[in-house]
Coordinates of C-alpha atoms in Angstrom, one line a residue:
Chain R
M1 CA 29.1 198.0 81.8
T2 CA 30.7 195.8 79.2
T3 CA 30.2 197.0 75.6
R4 CA 29.2 194.4 73.1
I5 CA 30.9 195.2 69.8
D6 CA 28.6 194.9 66.9
G7 CA 30.5 193.2 64.2
R8 CA 27.4 192.9 61.9
K9 CA 26.9 196.6 61.8
L10 CA 30.6 197.4 61.1
A11 CA 30.8 194.6 58.5
Q12 CA 27.7 196.1 56.8
Q13 CA 29.3 199.6 56.7
I14 CA 32.5 198.1 55.1
L15 CA 30.5 196.2 52.6
S16 CA 28.5 199.3 51.6
K17 CA 31.8 201.2 51.1
V18 CA 33.2 198.3 49.0
A19 CA 30.0 198.2 46.9
E20 CA 30.4 202.0 46.3
D21 CA 34.0 201.5 45.2
V22 CA 33.1 198.5 43.0
A23 CA 30.4 200.6 41.3
A24 CA 33.0 203.4 40.7
A25 CA 35.4 200.8 39.2
G26 CA 32.6 199.3 37.2
A27 CA 31.8 202.7 35.7
S28 CA 35.3 202.6 34.2
G29 CA 34.7 199.1 32.9
R30 CA 36.8 197.4 35.6
V31 CA 34.5 195.2 37.7
P32 CA 36.5 193.1 40.2
G33 CA 35.8 189.4 40.3
L34 CA 36.3 186.7 42.9
A35 CA 36.6 183.0 42.1
T36 CA 35.7 180.5 44.8
I37 CA 36.9 176.9 44.5
L38 CA 35.0 174.2 46.4
V39 CA 36.4 170.7 46.4
G40 CA 34.1 167.9 47.6
D41 CA 30.8 168.1 49.4
D42 CA 31.6 169.1 53.0
P43 CA 28.3 170.7 54.1
A44 CA 29.9 173.4 56.3
S45 CA 32.3 174.4 53.5
A46 CA 29.3 174.6 51.1
V47 CA 27.5 177.0 53.5
Y48 CA 30.6 179.2 53.8
V49 CA 31.2 179.3 50.0
A50 CA 27.5 180.1 49.4
A51 CA 27.7 183.0 51.9
K52 CA 30.8 184.4 50.2
R53 CA 29.2 184.1 46.8
R54 CA 26.2 186.0 48.0
A55 CA 28.4 188.8 49.4
I56 CA 30.3 188.9 46.0
R57 CA 27.0 189.5 44.1
E58 CA 25.7 192.0 46.7
A59 CA 29.0 193.9 46.4
G60 CA 28.4 194.1 42.6
M61 CA 31.4 192.0 41.8
R62 CA 31.7 189.2 39.3
D63 CA 31.1 185.8 40.9
F64 CA 33.3 183.0 39.4
H65 CA 32.8 179.6 41.0
R66 CA 34.3 176.2 40.4
A67 CA 33.0 173.1 42.1
L68 CA 35.2 170.0 41.9
P69 CA 34.2 166.5 43.1
A70 CA 35.7 165.1 46.3
R71 CA 37.7 162.6 44.1
A72 CA 39.4 165.5 42.2
T73 CA 43.2 165.0 41.9
Q74 CA 46.0 167.4 42.8
E75 CA 46.6 168.0 39.1
E76 CA 42.9 168.8 38.5
V77 CA 42.7 171.3 41.3
A78 CA 46.0 172.8 40.2
A79 CA 44.7 173.2 36.6
V80 CA 41.6 175.0 37.8
I81 CA 43.8 177.4 39.9
D82 CA 46.1 178.0 37.0
E83 CA 43.2 178.8 34.7
L84 CA 41.8 181.3 37.1
A85 CA 45.2 182.7 37.7
A86 CA 45.6 183.4 34.0
D87 CA 42.1 185.0 33.7
P88 CA 42.4 188.8 33.9
A89 CA 38.7 189.0 34.9
V90 CA 39.4 187.1 38.1
S91 CA 40.8 189.6 40.7
G92 CA 41.0 187.1 43.6
I93 CA 41.0 183.4 44.1
L94 CA 39.7 181.7 47.2
L95 CA 40.4 178.0 47.7
Q96 CA 37.9 176.9 50.4
L97 CA 39.6 175.0 53.2
P98 CA 39.8 172.3 54.4
L99 CA 40.5 170.3 51.3
P100 CA 40.1 166.5 51.2
G101 CA 43.0 165.0 53.1
R102 CA 44.7 163.3 50.2
L103 CA 45.4 166.7 48.5
D104 CA 48.5 168.7 49.3
A105 CA 46.8 171.9 50.5
P106 CA 49.9 174.1 51.0
A107 CA 51.1 173.3 47.5
L108 CA 47.7 174.2 46.0
I109 CA 47.5 177.4 48.0
D110 CA 50.9 178.4 46.8
R111 CA 49.8 178.2 43.2
I112 CA 47.6 181.2 43.7
P113 CA 49.5 184.3 42.5
V114 CA 50.3 186.7 45.3
T115 CA 48.3 189.5 43.6
K116 CA 45.2 187.3 43.7
D117 CA 45.7 185.8 47.1
V118 CA 42.7 187.3 48.8
D119 CA 42.9 184.9 51.7
G120 CA 46.5 186.0 52.3
L121 CA 47.5 182.4 53.0
T122 CA 50.2 181.7 50.5
T123 CA 53.9 181.5 51.5
A124 CA 54.5 184.6 49.4
S125 CA 51.8 186.6 51.2
A126 CA 53.1 185.4 54.6
G127 CA 56.6 186.7 53.6
L128 CA 55.2 190.1 52.6
L129 CA 53.4 190.3 55.9
A130 CA 56.5 189.3 57.9
R131 CA 58.6 191.9 56.1
G132 CA 55.8 194.5 56.5
V133 CA 55.6 195.3 52.8
H134 CA 52.5 195.7 50.5
G135 CA 50.4 192.6 50.2
L136 CA 47.1 190.9 50.9
R137 CA 46.6 190.0 54.6
P138 CA 44.4 187.1 56.0
C139 CA 40.8 188.3 56.4
T140 CA 40.0 187.4 60.0
P141 CA 43.0 189.2 61.5
L142 CA 42.2 192.2 59.3
G143 CA 38.7 192.1 60.7
V144 CA 40.0 192.0 64.3
I145 CA 42.1 195.1 63.7
E146 CA 39.0 196.9 62.1
L147 CA 36.9 196.1 65.1
L148 CA 39.5 197.5 67.5
D149 CA 39.8 200.6 65.4
A150 CA 36.1 201.1 65.1
E151 CA 35.7 200.8 68.8
G152 CA 38.4 203.4 69.4
I153 CA 40.7 201.0 71.2
P154 CA 44.3 202.2 71.1
I155 CA 46.7 199.6 69.7
E156 CA 50.0 201.5 69.7
G157 CA 51.6 201.1 73.1
A158 CA 48.9 198.7 74.3
R159 CA 49.7 195.2 75.6
A160 CA 48.0 192.5 73.5
A161 CA 47.7 188.8 74.2
V162 CA 47.0 186.6 71.3
V163 CA 45.9 183.2 72.5
G164 CA 46.3 180.7 69.7
W165 CA 49.1 180.5 67.1
G166 CA 47.2 179.1 64.1
E167 CA 48.1 179.9 60.5
L168 CA 44.7 181.6 59.8
V169 CA 44.4 183.9 62.8
G170 CA 46.9 184.0 65.6
R171 CA 50.1 184.0 63.6
P172 CA 49.2 186.8 61.1
L173 CA 47.3 188.8 63.8
A174 CA 50.4 188.9 66.1
Q175 CA 52.3 190.5 63.1
L176 CA 49.5 193.0 62.4
L177 CA 49.3 194.1 66.1
L178 CA 53.1 194.4 66.3
R179 CA 53.1 196.5 63.1
R180 CA 50.6 198.8 64.7
G181 CA 52.9 199.2 67.8
A182 CA 51.3 196.8 70.3
T183 CA 53.5 194.9 72.7
V184 CA 52.3 191.4 71.8
T185 CA 52.5 188.1 73.7
V186 CA 51.6 185.0 71.9
A187 CA 50.3 182.1 74.0
H188 CA 49.4 178.6 72.8
E189 CA 49.0 175.0 74.0
F190 CA 52.5 174.9 75.6
T191 CA 51.8 178.0 77.7
T192 CA 51.9 176.9 81.3
D193 CA 50.1 179.8 83.0
L194 CA 47.7 181.4 80.6
A195 CA 46.2 183.8 83.1
A196 CA 49.6 185.3 83.8
V197 CA 50.0 186.1 80.1
T198 CA 46.5 187.5 79.5
R199 CA 45.9 189.4 82.7
P200 CA 48.3 192.3 82.0
A201 CA 46.9 192.7 78.5
D202 CA 44.7 195.6 77.4
I203 CA 43.6 193.5 74.4
V204 CA 43.0 189.8 74.6
V205 CA 42.3 187.9 71.4
A206 CA 41.1 184.3 71.7
A207 CA 41.6 182.1 68.7
T208 CA 42.2 178.7 70.3
G209 CA 39.5 176.5 69.1
V210 CA 38.9 175.6 72.7
R211 CA 35.3 176.4 73.7
G212 CA 35.0 178.6 76.8
L213 CA 38.7 178.6 77.5
I214 CA 38.8 182.3 78.5
G215 CA 37.0 183.5 81.6
P216 CA 37.1 186.2 84.2
E217 CA 40.3 184.8 85.7
H218 CA 42.1 185.7 82.5
I219 CA 40.9 189.3 82.0
K220 CA 42.0 192.6 83.5
P221 CA 39.0 194.9 84.3
G222 CA 38.4 197.2 81.3
A223 CA 40.3 195.1 78.7
A224 CA 39.0 194.6 75.2
V225 CA 38.2 190.9 74.5
I226 CA 38.0 189.6 70.9
D227 CA 36.5 186.2 70.6
V228 CA 37.5 184.5 67.3
G229 CA 36.2 181.1 68.4
M230 CA 33.1 179.5 66.9
H231 CA 31.6 176.3 68.3
R232 CA 28.2 174.8 67.4
T233 CA 26.4 173.7 70.6
E234 CA 22.8 172.6 71.2
A235 CA 22.2 176.1 72.6
G236 CA 23.5 177.7 69.4
L237 CA 26.9 179.2 68.5
T238 CA 29.4 180.0 71.2
G239 CA 33.0 181.1 71.3
D240 CA 36.4 180.6 73.1
V241 CA 35.3 183.1 75.7
R242 CA 32.8 182.6 78.6
A243 CA 31.2 185.9 77.6
A244 CA 28.5 186.0 80.3
E245 CA 31.0 185.7 83.0
L246 CA 32.9 188.8 81.7
E247 CA 29.9 191.1 82.0
G248 CA 31.0 194.1 84.1
I249 CA 34.7 193.0 83.9
A250 CA 35.7 193.4 80.2
G251 CA 35.6 196.9 78.8
C252 CA 34.2 195.5 75.6
I253 CA 33.7 192.1 74.0
T254 CA 32.8 190.7 70.6
P255 CA 29.8 188.4 70.8
V256 CA 29.6 185.0 69.1
P257 CA 27.8 185.1 66.8
G258 CA 27.8 188.6 65.4
G259 CA 31.3 189.7 66.3
V260 CA 34.3 188.7 64.4
G261 CA 32.4 186.3 62.1
P262 CA 30.7 188.9 59.8
M263 CA 34.0 190.8 59.6
T264 CA 35.8 188.0 57.9
I265 CA 33.5 188.1 54.8
A266 CA 33.6 191.9 54.7
M267 CA 37.4 191.9 54.7
L268 CA 37.4 189.2 52.0
M269 CA 35.3 191.6 49.8
R270 CA 37.7 194.5 50.5
N271 CA 40.7 192.3 49.8
T272 CA 39.2 191.4 46.4
L273 CA 38.8 195.1 45.7
Y274 CA 42.4 195.7 46.7
A275 CA 43.5 192.8 44.6
A276 CA 41.8 194.3 41.5
E277 CA 43.5 197.6 42.2
W278 CA 46.9 196.0 42.8
E279 CA 46.8 194.0 39.6
R280 CA 45.8 197.1 37.7
A281 CA 48.6 199.1 39.3
A282 CA 51.1 196.3 38.4
A283 CA 49.8 196.0 34.8
Chain X
M1 CA 76.7 182.6 90.3
T2 CA 75.9 183.8 86.8
T3 CA 77.2 181.5 84.1
R4 CA 78.8 183.3 81.2
I5 CA 77.9 181.4 78.0
D6 CA 80.9 180.8 75.8
G7 CA 79.8 181.6 72.3
R8 CA 83.3 181.3 70.9
K9 CA 83.7 177.7 72.1
L10 CA 80.3 176.6 70.8
A11 CA 80.9 178.4 67.4
Q12 CA 84.2 176.5 67.1
Q13 CA 82.5 173.2 67.8
I14 CA 79.8 173.9 65.1
L15 CA 82.5 175.1 62.6
S16 CA 84.5 171.9 63.2
K17 CA 81.4 169.8 62.5
V18 CA 80.7 171.8 59.4
A19 CA 84.3 171.3 58.2
E20 CA 83.9 167.5 58.7
D21 CA 80.6 167.5 56.7
V22 CA 82.2 169.7 54.0
A23 CA 85.1 167.2 53.8
A24 CA 82.7 164.4 53.4
A25 CA 80.8 166.2 50.7
G26 CA 84.1 167.1 49.0
A27 CA 85.1 163.4 48.9
S28 CA 82.0 162.9 46.7
G29 CA 83.1 165.9 44.5
R30 CA 80.5 168.3 45.9
V31 CA 82.2 171.1 47.7
P32 CA 79.8 173.8 48.9
G33 CA 80.6 177.4 47.9
L34 CA 79.6 180.7 49.4
A35 CA 79.6 183.9 47.4
T36 CA 79.9 187.2 49.3
I37 CA 79.0 190.5 47.6
L38 CA 80.4 193.7 48.9
V39 CA 79.3 197.0 47.4
G40 CA 81.3 200.1 48.2
D41 CA 84.0 200.6 50.7
D42 CA 82.4 200.8 54.2
P43 CA 85.3 199.7 56.5
A44 CA 83.1 197.8 58.9
S45 CA 81.4 195.9 56.1
A46 CA 84.9 195.1 54.7
V47 CA 85.9 193.6 58.0
Y48 CA 82.8 191.5 58.3
V49 CA 83.1 190.2 54.8
A50 CA 86.8 189.4 55.4
A51 CA 85.9 187.4 58.5
K52 CA 83.2 185.5 56.6
R53 CA 85.6 184.7 53.7
R54 CA 88.2 183.4 56.2
A55 CA 85.5 181.1 57.8
I56 CA 84.6 179.9 54.4
R57 CA 88.1 178.8 53.6
E58 CA 88.7 177.4 57.1
A59 CA 85.5 175.3 56.6
G60 CA 87.0 173.9 53.3
M61 CA 84.3 175.5 51.2
R62 CA 84.8 177.4 48.0
D63 CA 85.1 181.2 48.4
F64 CA 83.4 183.2 45.7
H65 CA 83.7 186.9 46.2
R66 CA 82.5 189.9 44.2
A67 CA 83.5 193.5 45.1
L68 CA 81.6 196.3 43.4
P69 CA 82.4 200.0 43.6
A70 CA 80.2 202.3 45.7
R71 CA 78.8 203.8 42.5
A72 CA 77.5 200.5 41.2
T73 CA 74.0 200.7 39.8
Q74 CA 71.0 198.6 40.8
E75 CA 71.3 196.8 37.5
E76 CA 75.0 196.1 38.0
V77 CA 74.4 194.5 41.4
A78 CA 71.4 192.6 40.1
A79 CA 73.5 191.2 37.2
V80 CA 76.1 189.9 39.7
I81 CA 73.4 188.3 41.8
D82 CA 71.8 186.7 38.7
E83 CA 75.2 185.3 37.6
L84 CA 75.9 183.8 41.0
A85 CA 72.3 182.5 41.2
A86 CA 72.8 180.6 37.9
D87 CA 76.2 179.2 38.9
P88 CA 75.8 175.6 40.2
A89 CA 79.1 175.8 42.1
V90 CA 77.7 178.6 44.3
S91 CA 75.6 177.1 47.1
G92 CA 74.9 180.3 48.9
I93 CA 74.8 184.1 48.2
L94 CA 75.4 186.7 50.8
L95 CA 74.8 190.3 50.0
Q96 CA 76.6 192.3 52.7
L97 CA 74.4 195.0 54.2
P98 CA 74.0 197.9 54.5
L99 CA 74.1 198.8 50.8
P100 CA 74.7 202.3 49.6
G101 CA 71.5 204.2 50.2
R102 CA 70.6 204.8 46.5
L103 CA 70.2 201.1 45.9
D104 CA 66.9 199.3 46.5
A105 CA 68.2 196.8 49.0
P106 CA 65.0 194.7 49.5
A107 CA 64.6 194.3 45.7
L108 CA 68.2 193.1 45.4
I109 CA 67.9 190.7 48.4
D110 CA 64.8 189.2 46.8
R111 CA 66.8 188.3 43.6
I112 CA 68.6 185.7 45.6
P113 CA 67.0 182.3 45.0
V114 CA 65.4 180.9 48.1
T115 CA 67.6 177.8 48.0
K116 CA 70.8 180.0 48.1
D117 CA 69.5 182.5 50.6
V118 CA 72.0 181.7 53.4
D119 CA 71.2 185.0 55.3
G120 CA 67.4 184.0 55.3
L121 CA 66.4 187.6 54.5
T122 CA 64.4 187.3 51.3
T123 CA 60.7 187.7 51.4
A124 CA 60.4 184.0 50.3
S125 CA 62.5 182.8 53.2
A126 CA 60.5 185.0 55.6
G127 CA 57.3 183.3 54.2
L128 CA 58.8 179.8 54.7
L129 CA 59.7 180.8 58.3
A130 CA 56.2 182.3 59.0
R131 CA 54.6 179.1 57.7
G132 CA 57.1 176.8 59.5
V133 CA 58.2 174.9 56.5
H134 CA 61.6 174.0 55.3
G135 CA 63.9 176.9 54.5
L136 CA 67.0 178.8 55.4
R137 CA 66.6 180.9 58.6
P138 CA 68.5 184.1 59.5
C139 CA 71.9 183.4 61.1
T140 CA 71.8 185.4 64.3
P141 CA 68.4 184.0 65.5
L142 CA 69.7 180.5 64.7
G143 CA 72.7 181.2 66.8
V144 CA 70.6 182.3 69.8
I145 CA 68.6 179.1 69.7
E146 CA 71.8 177.0 69.5
L147 CA 73.2 178.9 72.5
L148 CA 70.1 178.2 74.6
D149 CA 70.1 174.5 73.6
A150 CA 73.8 174.1 74.3
E151 CA 73.3 175.6 77.7
G152 CA 70.4 173.2 78.4
I153 CA 67.9 176.0 78.8
P154 CA 64.3 174.6 78.2
I155 CA 62.5 176.6 75.5
E156 CA 59.2 174.6 75.3
G157 CA 56.8 176.1 77.9
A158 CA 59.3 178.8 78.9
R159 CA 58.3 182.5 78.8
A160 CA 60.6 184.4 76.5
A161 CA 60.8 188.2 76.0
V162 CA 62.3 189.4 72.7
V163 CA 63.2 193.0 73.1
G164 CA 63.6 194.6 69.6
W165 CA 61.6 193.8 66.5
G166 CA 64.1 194.2 63.8
E167 CA 64.2 192.2 60.5
L168 CA 67.6 190.6 61.2
V169 CA 67.0 189.3 64.7
G170 CA 63.9 190.1 66.7
R171 CA 61.2 189.2 64.2
P172 CA 62.6 185.9 63.0
L173 CA 63.8 184.9 66.5
A174 CA 60.2 185.4 67.9
Q175 CA 59.0 182.9 65.2
L176 CA 61.8 180.4 66.0
L177 CA 61.0 180.6 69.8
L178 CA 57.3 180.2 69.2
R179 CA 58.0 177.2 66.9
R180 CA 59.9 175.6 69.7
G181 CA 57.0 176.1 72.2
A182 CA 58.0 179.2 74.1
T183 CA 55.3 181.7 75.1
V184 CA 56.8 184.8 73.5
T185 CA 56.4 188.5 74.1
V186 CA 57.8 191.0 71.7
A187 CA 58.7 194.4 73.0
H188 CA 59.9 197.4 71.1
E189 CA 60.2 201.2 71.1
F190 CA 56.4 201.6 71.7
T191 CA 56.5 199.4 74.7
T192 CA 55.5 201.5 77.7
D193 CA 56.7 199.4 80.6
L194 CA 59.6 197.2 79.5
A195 CA 60.4 195.8 82.9
A196 CA 56.8 194.5 83.2
V197 CA 57.3 192.6 80.0
T198 CA 60.8 191.2 80.7
R199 CA 60.5 190.4 84.4
P200 CA 58.2 187.4 84.1
A201 CA 60.5 185.9 81.3
D202 CA 62.7 182.9 81.7
I203 CA 64.6 183.9 78.6
V204 CA 65.3 187.6 77.7
V205 CA 66.8 188.4 74.4
A206 CA 68.0 192.0 73.9
A207 CA 68.3 193.0 70.2
T208 CA 67.5 196.7 70.5
G209 CA 70.6 198.6 69.3
V210 CA 70.3 200.6 72.5
R211 CA 73.5 200.3 74.6
G212 CA 73.0 199.2 78.2
L213 CA 69.2 199.3 78.0
I214 CA 68.7 196.1 80.0
G215 CA 69.7 196.0 83.7
P216 CA 68.7 194.2 86.9
E217 CA 65.3 196.0 87.0
H218 CA 64.4 194.0 84.0
I219 CA 65.5 190.5 84.9
K220 CA 64.0 187.7 87.0
P221 CA 66.6 185.9 89.2
G222 CA 67.8 182.9 87.4
A223 CA 66.7 184.0 83.9
A224 CA 68.8 183.4 80.8
V225 CA 69.9 186.7 79.2
I226 CA 71.0 186.8 75.6
D227 CA 72.7 190.0 74.5
V228 CA 72.6 190.5 70.7
G229 CA 73.7 194.2 71.0
M230 CA 77.2 195.3 69.8
H231 CA 78.4 198.8 70.5
R232 CA 81.9 200.1 70.0
T233 CA 83.0 202.3 73.0
E234 CA 86.3 203.6 74.1
A235 CA 86.4 200.8 76.7
G236 CA 85.9 198.2 73.9
L237 CA 82.8 196.3 72.7
T238 CA 79.7 196.3 74.8
G239 CA 76.1 195.2 74.4
D240 CA 72.4 196.1 75.1
V241 CA 72.7 194.6 78.5
R242 CA 74.5 196.0 81.6
A243 CA 76.1 192.7 82.2
A244 CA 78.1 193.5 85.3
E245 CA 75.0 194.6 87.1
L246 CA 73.4 191.2 86.4
E247 CA 76.1 189.2 88.1
G248 CA 74.4 187.0 90.7
I249 CA 70.9 187.8 89.3
A250 CA 70.8 186.3 85.8
G251 CA 71.2 182.5 85.7
C252 CA 73.3 182.8 82.6
I253 CA 74.3 185.5 80.2
T254 CA 76.1 185.9 76.9
P255 CA 79.1 188.2 77.0
V256 CA 79.8 190.9 74.5
P257 CA 82.1 190.1 72.8
G258 CA 82.3 186.4 72.7
G259 CA 78.6 185.5 73.0
V260 CA 76.2 185.7 70.1
G261 CA 78.7 187.3 67.7
P262 CA 80.8 184.3 66.9
M263 CA 77.6 182.2 66.5
T264 CA 76.4 184.3 63.6
I265 CA 79.3 183.3 61.3
A266 CA 79.1 179.7 62.5
M267 CA 75.4 179.5 61.5
L268 CA 76.2 181.2 58.2
M269 CA 78.6 178.3 57.4
R270 CA 76.1 175.7 58.5
N271 CA 73.4 177.4 56.4
T272 CA 75.8 177.3 53.4
L273 CA 76.2 173.5 53.9
Y274 CA 72.4 173.2 54.2
A275 CA 71.9 175.2 51.1
A276 CA 74.2 172.9 49.2
E277 CA 72.3 169.9 50.5
W278 CA 69.0 171.5 49.6
E279 CA 70.0 172.3 46.1
R280 CA 71.3 168.8 45.6
A281 CA 68.0 167.3 47.0
A282 CA 66.0 169.6 44.7
A283 CA 68.0 168.8 41.6

């Protein structure tokens, strides 16, 4: 029997707890606020930003939003970030990616102050994570850790394989798993024998962007399989894992959709709450 | 036949090249300078700093040195760092570790400007490494990569096991190996079956601080074994690897002493040269 981990349910529990904490903060006149910045009119980005803004309002936080045209210059986007950075009502700043190709995205991301970096993607936040000191961590990796914990999967002493070494998921997740005491192997496009890397693992995380890459040949019976992939197909959303083929092999698996996806927004809301607390503690 | 990798010879070649480049920079009136800061009177630290200062002078660079008493306060050490940070003749700043326990070492390290961080240990440098952008990297991991390259050991596509997840070696080295395309496993004190992790590896790096931890049971025939350990015994210096037992098993191995050790100072000199070039490019 392979357990399907319900990311929607866990995300909802986390969001309820965040809403409670926001209400408590609000009672003391300190309502956290999240600013989303959307540059251009990419339809997928618009959908993601709308979902985040809905979550902000449902959590009882203040929703700051800035929409800039696709032709916005580096200086114009920078000015918006600087204005939000200086605004004490704004606890967190989220610059929706990808940006139009002409813009220097890393430079813009690095304008976000580390205390407001709710996506955890600035160089400063990456440094805090690498050194293991207090800071805001990227949302999807945080969500993966929460799912493992909620499912009661031991991390300390476990062998984990992180397949994919991207900046949003694989790289920070490897750090988080190591920090929790897992023995971590990172695989990627240069890995010659992927199954040899993943088969010894108790926890396999697929964040490759390659649809259906991971199948039964990669998974040890009983392992926890976390699918971070998200691919639109005619049959609906599907992931990096051939989930149906793992039935009866994996100990548990996150479905796509309804696994890791909902957790990302939940962790963004929690990061915004943490950012508000951090800025208050630092003030 | 197990090849013993000659770190002294390679370090000397790198130091000669650095001295040439320093002479060329000096001909244009831009001599790089390295400032070493020694707090207190730990004899081992004094020996290390003396060796670094000797290398500075031999490379033709300017030797700035500050010695502070063991009772120096956080503010006094910070003031020295700030003064050196503001001095355009100082290309790099090295704060010799460990500091006396009362001092907040991470806070002092983070006062070093990222362009002068020749040890690569600031949070800012860790962030640049994590993101894979231009910056100064820690010296010992750089030396390990140089040794592998000089020995002609392929890194891209290789399986590497990094044993030890410390801030000076294991953590940054894992990043450097990943960046070069190795499939990297990081093991540490919570790893339950170390041999299972190291035996598939083409490259095994031991940076554990545990004398003689790694033996033939851990090593695949033909693997490259890099020993970062350094332990003083009555019989002389020895490492984390039981080197004699790997004779005829390992493809190559770094001896202790004379392997990784000499490379660390060579990479510090090269980092100082790079720091001088970086500051000039940024000016």
